[in-house]
Short mmCIF file of C-alpha atoms and ligand atoms in Angstrom, two decimals:
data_model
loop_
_atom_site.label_atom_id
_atom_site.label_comp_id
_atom_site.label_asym_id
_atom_site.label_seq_id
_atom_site.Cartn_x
_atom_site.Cartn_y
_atom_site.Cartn_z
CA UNK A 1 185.03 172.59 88.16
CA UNK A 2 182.48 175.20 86.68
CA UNK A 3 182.06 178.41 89.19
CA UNK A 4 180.09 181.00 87.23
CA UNK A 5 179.54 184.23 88.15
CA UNK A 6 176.39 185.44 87.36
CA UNK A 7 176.49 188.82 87.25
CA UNK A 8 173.66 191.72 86.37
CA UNK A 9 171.57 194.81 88.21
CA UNK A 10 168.72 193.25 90.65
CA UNK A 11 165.77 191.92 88.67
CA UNK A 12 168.08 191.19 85.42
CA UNK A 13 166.60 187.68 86.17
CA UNK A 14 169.82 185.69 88.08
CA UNK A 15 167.89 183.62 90.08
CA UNK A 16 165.63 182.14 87.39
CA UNK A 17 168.92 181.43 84.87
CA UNK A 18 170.54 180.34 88.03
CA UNK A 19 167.70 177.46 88.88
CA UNK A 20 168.53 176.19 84.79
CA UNK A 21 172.05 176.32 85.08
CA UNK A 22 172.32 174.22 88.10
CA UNK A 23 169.98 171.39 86.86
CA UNK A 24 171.88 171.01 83.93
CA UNK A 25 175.34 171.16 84.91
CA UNK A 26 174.65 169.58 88.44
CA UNK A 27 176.47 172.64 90.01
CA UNK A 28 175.42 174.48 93.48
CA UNK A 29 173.14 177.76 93.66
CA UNK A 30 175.16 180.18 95.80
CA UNK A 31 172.60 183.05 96.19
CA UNK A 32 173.94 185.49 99.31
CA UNK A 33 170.47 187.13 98.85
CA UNK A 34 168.92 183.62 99.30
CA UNK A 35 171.21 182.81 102.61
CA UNK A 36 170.43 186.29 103.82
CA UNK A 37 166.62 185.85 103.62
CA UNK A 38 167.35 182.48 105.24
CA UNK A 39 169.16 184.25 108.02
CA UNK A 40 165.98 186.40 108.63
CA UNK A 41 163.36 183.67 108.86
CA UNK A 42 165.43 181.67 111.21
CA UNK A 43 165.42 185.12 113.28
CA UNK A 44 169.05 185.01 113.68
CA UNK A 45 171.55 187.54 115.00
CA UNK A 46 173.07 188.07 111.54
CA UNK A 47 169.53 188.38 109.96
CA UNK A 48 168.30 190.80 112.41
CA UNK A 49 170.63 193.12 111.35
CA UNK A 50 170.89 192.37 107.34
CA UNK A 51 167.23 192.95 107.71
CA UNK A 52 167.74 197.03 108.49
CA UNK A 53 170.59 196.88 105.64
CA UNK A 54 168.33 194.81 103.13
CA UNK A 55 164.91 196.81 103.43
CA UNK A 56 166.61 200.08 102.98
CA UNK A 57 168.20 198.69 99.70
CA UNK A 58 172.07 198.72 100.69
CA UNK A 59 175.31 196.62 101.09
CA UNK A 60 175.25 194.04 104.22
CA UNK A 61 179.03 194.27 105.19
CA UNK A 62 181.60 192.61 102.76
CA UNK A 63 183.18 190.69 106.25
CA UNK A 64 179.73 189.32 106.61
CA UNK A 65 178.96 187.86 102.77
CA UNK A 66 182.39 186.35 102.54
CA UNK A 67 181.91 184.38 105.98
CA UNK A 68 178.63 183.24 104.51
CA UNK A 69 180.33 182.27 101.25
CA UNK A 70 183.35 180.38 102.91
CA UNK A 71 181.42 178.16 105.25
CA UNK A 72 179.01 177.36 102.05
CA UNK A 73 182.74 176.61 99.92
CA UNK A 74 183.50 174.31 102.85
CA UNK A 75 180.47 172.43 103.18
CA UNK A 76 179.89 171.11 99.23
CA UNK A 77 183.50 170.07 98.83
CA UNK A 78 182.06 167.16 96.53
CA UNK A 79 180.60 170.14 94.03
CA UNK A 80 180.84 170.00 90.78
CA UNK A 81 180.78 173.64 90.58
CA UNK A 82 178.88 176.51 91.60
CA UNK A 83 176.82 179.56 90.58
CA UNK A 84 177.81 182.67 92.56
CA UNK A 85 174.53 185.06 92.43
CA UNK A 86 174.42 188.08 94.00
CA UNK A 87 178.10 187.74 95.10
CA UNK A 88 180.62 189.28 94.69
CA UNK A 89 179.02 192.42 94.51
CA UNK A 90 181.88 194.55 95.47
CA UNK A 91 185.90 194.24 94.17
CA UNK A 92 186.90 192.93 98.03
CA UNK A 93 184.39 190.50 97.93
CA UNK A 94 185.58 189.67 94.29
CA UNK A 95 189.12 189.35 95.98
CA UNK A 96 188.02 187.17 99.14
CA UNK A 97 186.19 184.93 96.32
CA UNK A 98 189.55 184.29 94.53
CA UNK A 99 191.92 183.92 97.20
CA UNK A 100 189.20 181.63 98.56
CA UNK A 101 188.82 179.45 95.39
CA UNK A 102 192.94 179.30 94.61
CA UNK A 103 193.29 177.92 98.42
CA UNK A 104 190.82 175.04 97.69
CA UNK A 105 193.04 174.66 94.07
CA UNK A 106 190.15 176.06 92.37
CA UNK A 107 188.92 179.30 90.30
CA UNK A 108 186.45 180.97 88.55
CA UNK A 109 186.05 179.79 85.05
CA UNK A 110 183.93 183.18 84.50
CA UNK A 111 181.56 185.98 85.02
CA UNK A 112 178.40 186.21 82.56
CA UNK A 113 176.28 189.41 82.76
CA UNK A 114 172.65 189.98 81.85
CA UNK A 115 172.14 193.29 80.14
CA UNK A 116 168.87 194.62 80.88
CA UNK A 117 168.19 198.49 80.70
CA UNK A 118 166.39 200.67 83.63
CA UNK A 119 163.17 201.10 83.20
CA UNK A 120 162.65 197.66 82.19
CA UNK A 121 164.72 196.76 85.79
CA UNK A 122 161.89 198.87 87.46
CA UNK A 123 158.93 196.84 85.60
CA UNK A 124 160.60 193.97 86.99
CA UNK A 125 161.19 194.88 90.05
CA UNK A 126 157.88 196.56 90.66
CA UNK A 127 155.52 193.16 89.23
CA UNK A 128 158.39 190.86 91.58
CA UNK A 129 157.33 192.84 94.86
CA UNK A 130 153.79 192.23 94.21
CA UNK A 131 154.04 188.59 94.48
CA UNK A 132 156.77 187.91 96.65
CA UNK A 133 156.13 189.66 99.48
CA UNK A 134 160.04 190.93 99.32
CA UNK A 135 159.97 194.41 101.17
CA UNK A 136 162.86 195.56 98.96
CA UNK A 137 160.78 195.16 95.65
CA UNK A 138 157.80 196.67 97.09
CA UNK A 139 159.13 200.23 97.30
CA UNK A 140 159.86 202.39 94.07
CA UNK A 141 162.31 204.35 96.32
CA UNK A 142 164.45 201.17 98.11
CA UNK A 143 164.50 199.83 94.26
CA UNK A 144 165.67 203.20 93.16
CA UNK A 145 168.59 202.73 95.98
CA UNK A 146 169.49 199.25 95.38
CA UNK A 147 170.47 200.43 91.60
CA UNK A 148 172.14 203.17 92.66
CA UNK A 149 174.36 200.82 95.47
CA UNK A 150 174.40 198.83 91.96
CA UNK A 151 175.98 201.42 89.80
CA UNK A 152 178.51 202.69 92.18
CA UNK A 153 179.73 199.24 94.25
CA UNK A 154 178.82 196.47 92.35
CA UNK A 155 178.80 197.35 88.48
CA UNK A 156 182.91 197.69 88.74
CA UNK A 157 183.26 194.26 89.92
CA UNK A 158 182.86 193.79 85.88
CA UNK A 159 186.41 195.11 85.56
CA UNK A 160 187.59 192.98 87.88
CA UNK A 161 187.15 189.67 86.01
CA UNK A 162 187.49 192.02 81.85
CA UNK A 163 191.02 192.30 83.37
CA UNK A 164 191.32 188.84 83.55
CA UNK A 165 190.35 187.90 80.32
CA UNK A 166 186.65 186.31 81.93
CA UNK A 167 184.32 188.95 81.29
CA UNK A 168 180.95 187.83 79.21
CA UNK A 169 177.84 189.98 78.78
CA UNK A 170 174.54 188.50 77.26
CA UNK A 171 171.40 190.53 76.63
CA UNK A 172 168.97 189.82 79.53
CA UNK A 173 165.87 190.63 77.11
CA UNK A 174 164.03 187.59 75.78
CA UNK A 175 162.34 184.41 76.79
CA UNK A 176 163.79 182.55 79.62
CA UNK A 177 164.93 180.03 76.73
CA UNK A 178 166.90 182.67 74.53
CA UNK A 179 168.75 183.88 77.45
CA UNK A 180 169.60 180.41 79.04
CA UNK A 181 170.93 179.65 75.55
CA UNK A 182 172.94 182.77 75.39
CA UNK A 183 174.70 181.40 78.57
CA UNK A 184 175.36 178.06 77.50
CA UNK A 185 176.97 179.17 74.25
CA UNK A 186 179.36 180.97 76.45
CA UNK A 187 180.18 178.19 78.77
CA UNK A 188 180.81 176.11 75.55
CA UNK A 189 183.39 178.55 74.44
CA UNK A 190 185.22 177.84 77.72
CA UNK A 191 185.44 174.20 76.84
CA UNK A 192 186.76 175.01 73.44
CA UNK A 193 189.55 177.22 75.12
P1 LIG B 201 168.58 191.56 94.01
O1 LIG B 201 169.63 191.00 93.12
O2 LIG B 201 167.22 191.44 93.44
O3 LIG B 201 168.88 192.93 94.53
P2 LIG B 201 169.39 189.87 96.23
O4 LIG B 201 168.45 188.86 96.74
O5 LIG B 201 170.61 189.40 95.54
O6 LIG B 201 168.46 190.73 95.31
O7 LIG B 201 169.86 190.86 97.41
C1 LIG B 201 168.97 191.50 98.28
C2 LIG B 201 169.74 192.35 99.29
O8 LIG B 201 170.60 191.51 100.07
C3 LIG B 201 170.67 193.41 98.71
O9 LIG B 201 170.00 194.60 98.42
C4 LIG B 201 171.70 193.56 99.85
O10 LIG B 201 171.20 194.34 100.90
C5 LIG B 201 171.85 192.15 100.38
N1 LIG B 201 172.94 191.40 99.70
C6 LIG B 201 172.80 190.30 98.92
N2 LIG B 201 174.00 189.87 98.47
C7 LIG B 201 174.93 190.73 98.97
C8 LIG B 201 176.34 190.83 98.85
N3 LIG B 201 177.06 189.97 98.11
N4 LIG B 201 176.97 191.86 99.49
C9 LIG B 201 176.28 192.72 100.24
N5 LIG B 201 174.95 192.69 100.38
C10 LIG B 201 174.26 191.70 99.76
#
């Protein structure tokens, strides 16, 4: 199996390397900011309240991301792998996603980040909320919060995976073809492993 983390600050462009690497490996787009948004349009319990979380730009509880991701695990059993974006994005969920992976005799064959500095981030984040209608991207100050929840909770989950020899960082600056490239010469130097 291929599970790939895909790992970066919000707007280093996941979701759109995510979408390429999943049609050509054939692997599963786990996006816990996807399933969240889902939550919310289906008006359920759990969205209702990752709603308040979400549109003031922090953490939805770690209990409630890894439930998501476990019931997802269980129901593509047939994967051929998957892309993990926007998860883990703290060291318990990084944890929960191992001990969840070694119980189905699995793992994760690694995390790839996208380097892409602040004020570019901002840019990003700033055009994004324009068009999609995201609350979160509309608001200089919730994108301003969502790094910072970035910096201090999320940006050591990088440690996490450096200690186990699976760390990868690409520069997130370029056309959508450079980067996707970047990635795929990294998964190639798993094979070769
Ligand atoms: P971005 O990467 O652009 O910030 P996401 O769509 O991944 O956007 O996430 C949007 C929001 O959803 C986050 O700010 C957070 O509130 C919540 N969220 C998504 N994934 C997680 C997660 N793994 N753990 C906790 N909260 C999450």
């Amino acid at each position: 199996m291929l599970n790939l983390v895909l790992f970066g600050p919000p707007g280093a462009g996941k979701g759109t390397q995510s979408q390429k690497l999943i049609e050509q490996y054939k692997l599963v787009h786990l996006s816990t900011g996807d399933i969240l948004r889902g939550e919310i349009s289906n008006g359920t319990e759990l969205g209702l309240e990752a709603k308040k979380l979400m549109d003031a730009g922090v953490l939805v509880p770690d209990e409630v991301v890894i439930g998501m991701i476990s019931n997802k695990l269980d129901a593509n059993r047939d994967a051929n792998g998957f892309v993990f974006d926007g998860f883990p994005r703290t060291i318990s969920q990084a944890e929960a996603l191992d001990e969840l992976l070694r119980s189905k005799g699995s793992a994760i064959s690694g995390m790839i980040a996208l380097e892409v500095d602040h004020e570019e981030l901002q840019k990003r984040l700033l055009s994004r909320g324009k068009e999609s209608g995201r609350p979160d991207d509309a608001n200089p100050e919730v994108i301003s919060k969502r790094i910072e929840e970035y910096n201090s909770k999320t940006a050591p989950v990088a440690n996490f995976y450096k200690s186990q020899g699976k760390y990868s960082s690409i520069n997130g600056i370029g056309s959508i073809e450079e980067i996707f490239n970047g990635i795929t010469d990294v998964i190639n130097s798993y094979k070769a492993v």
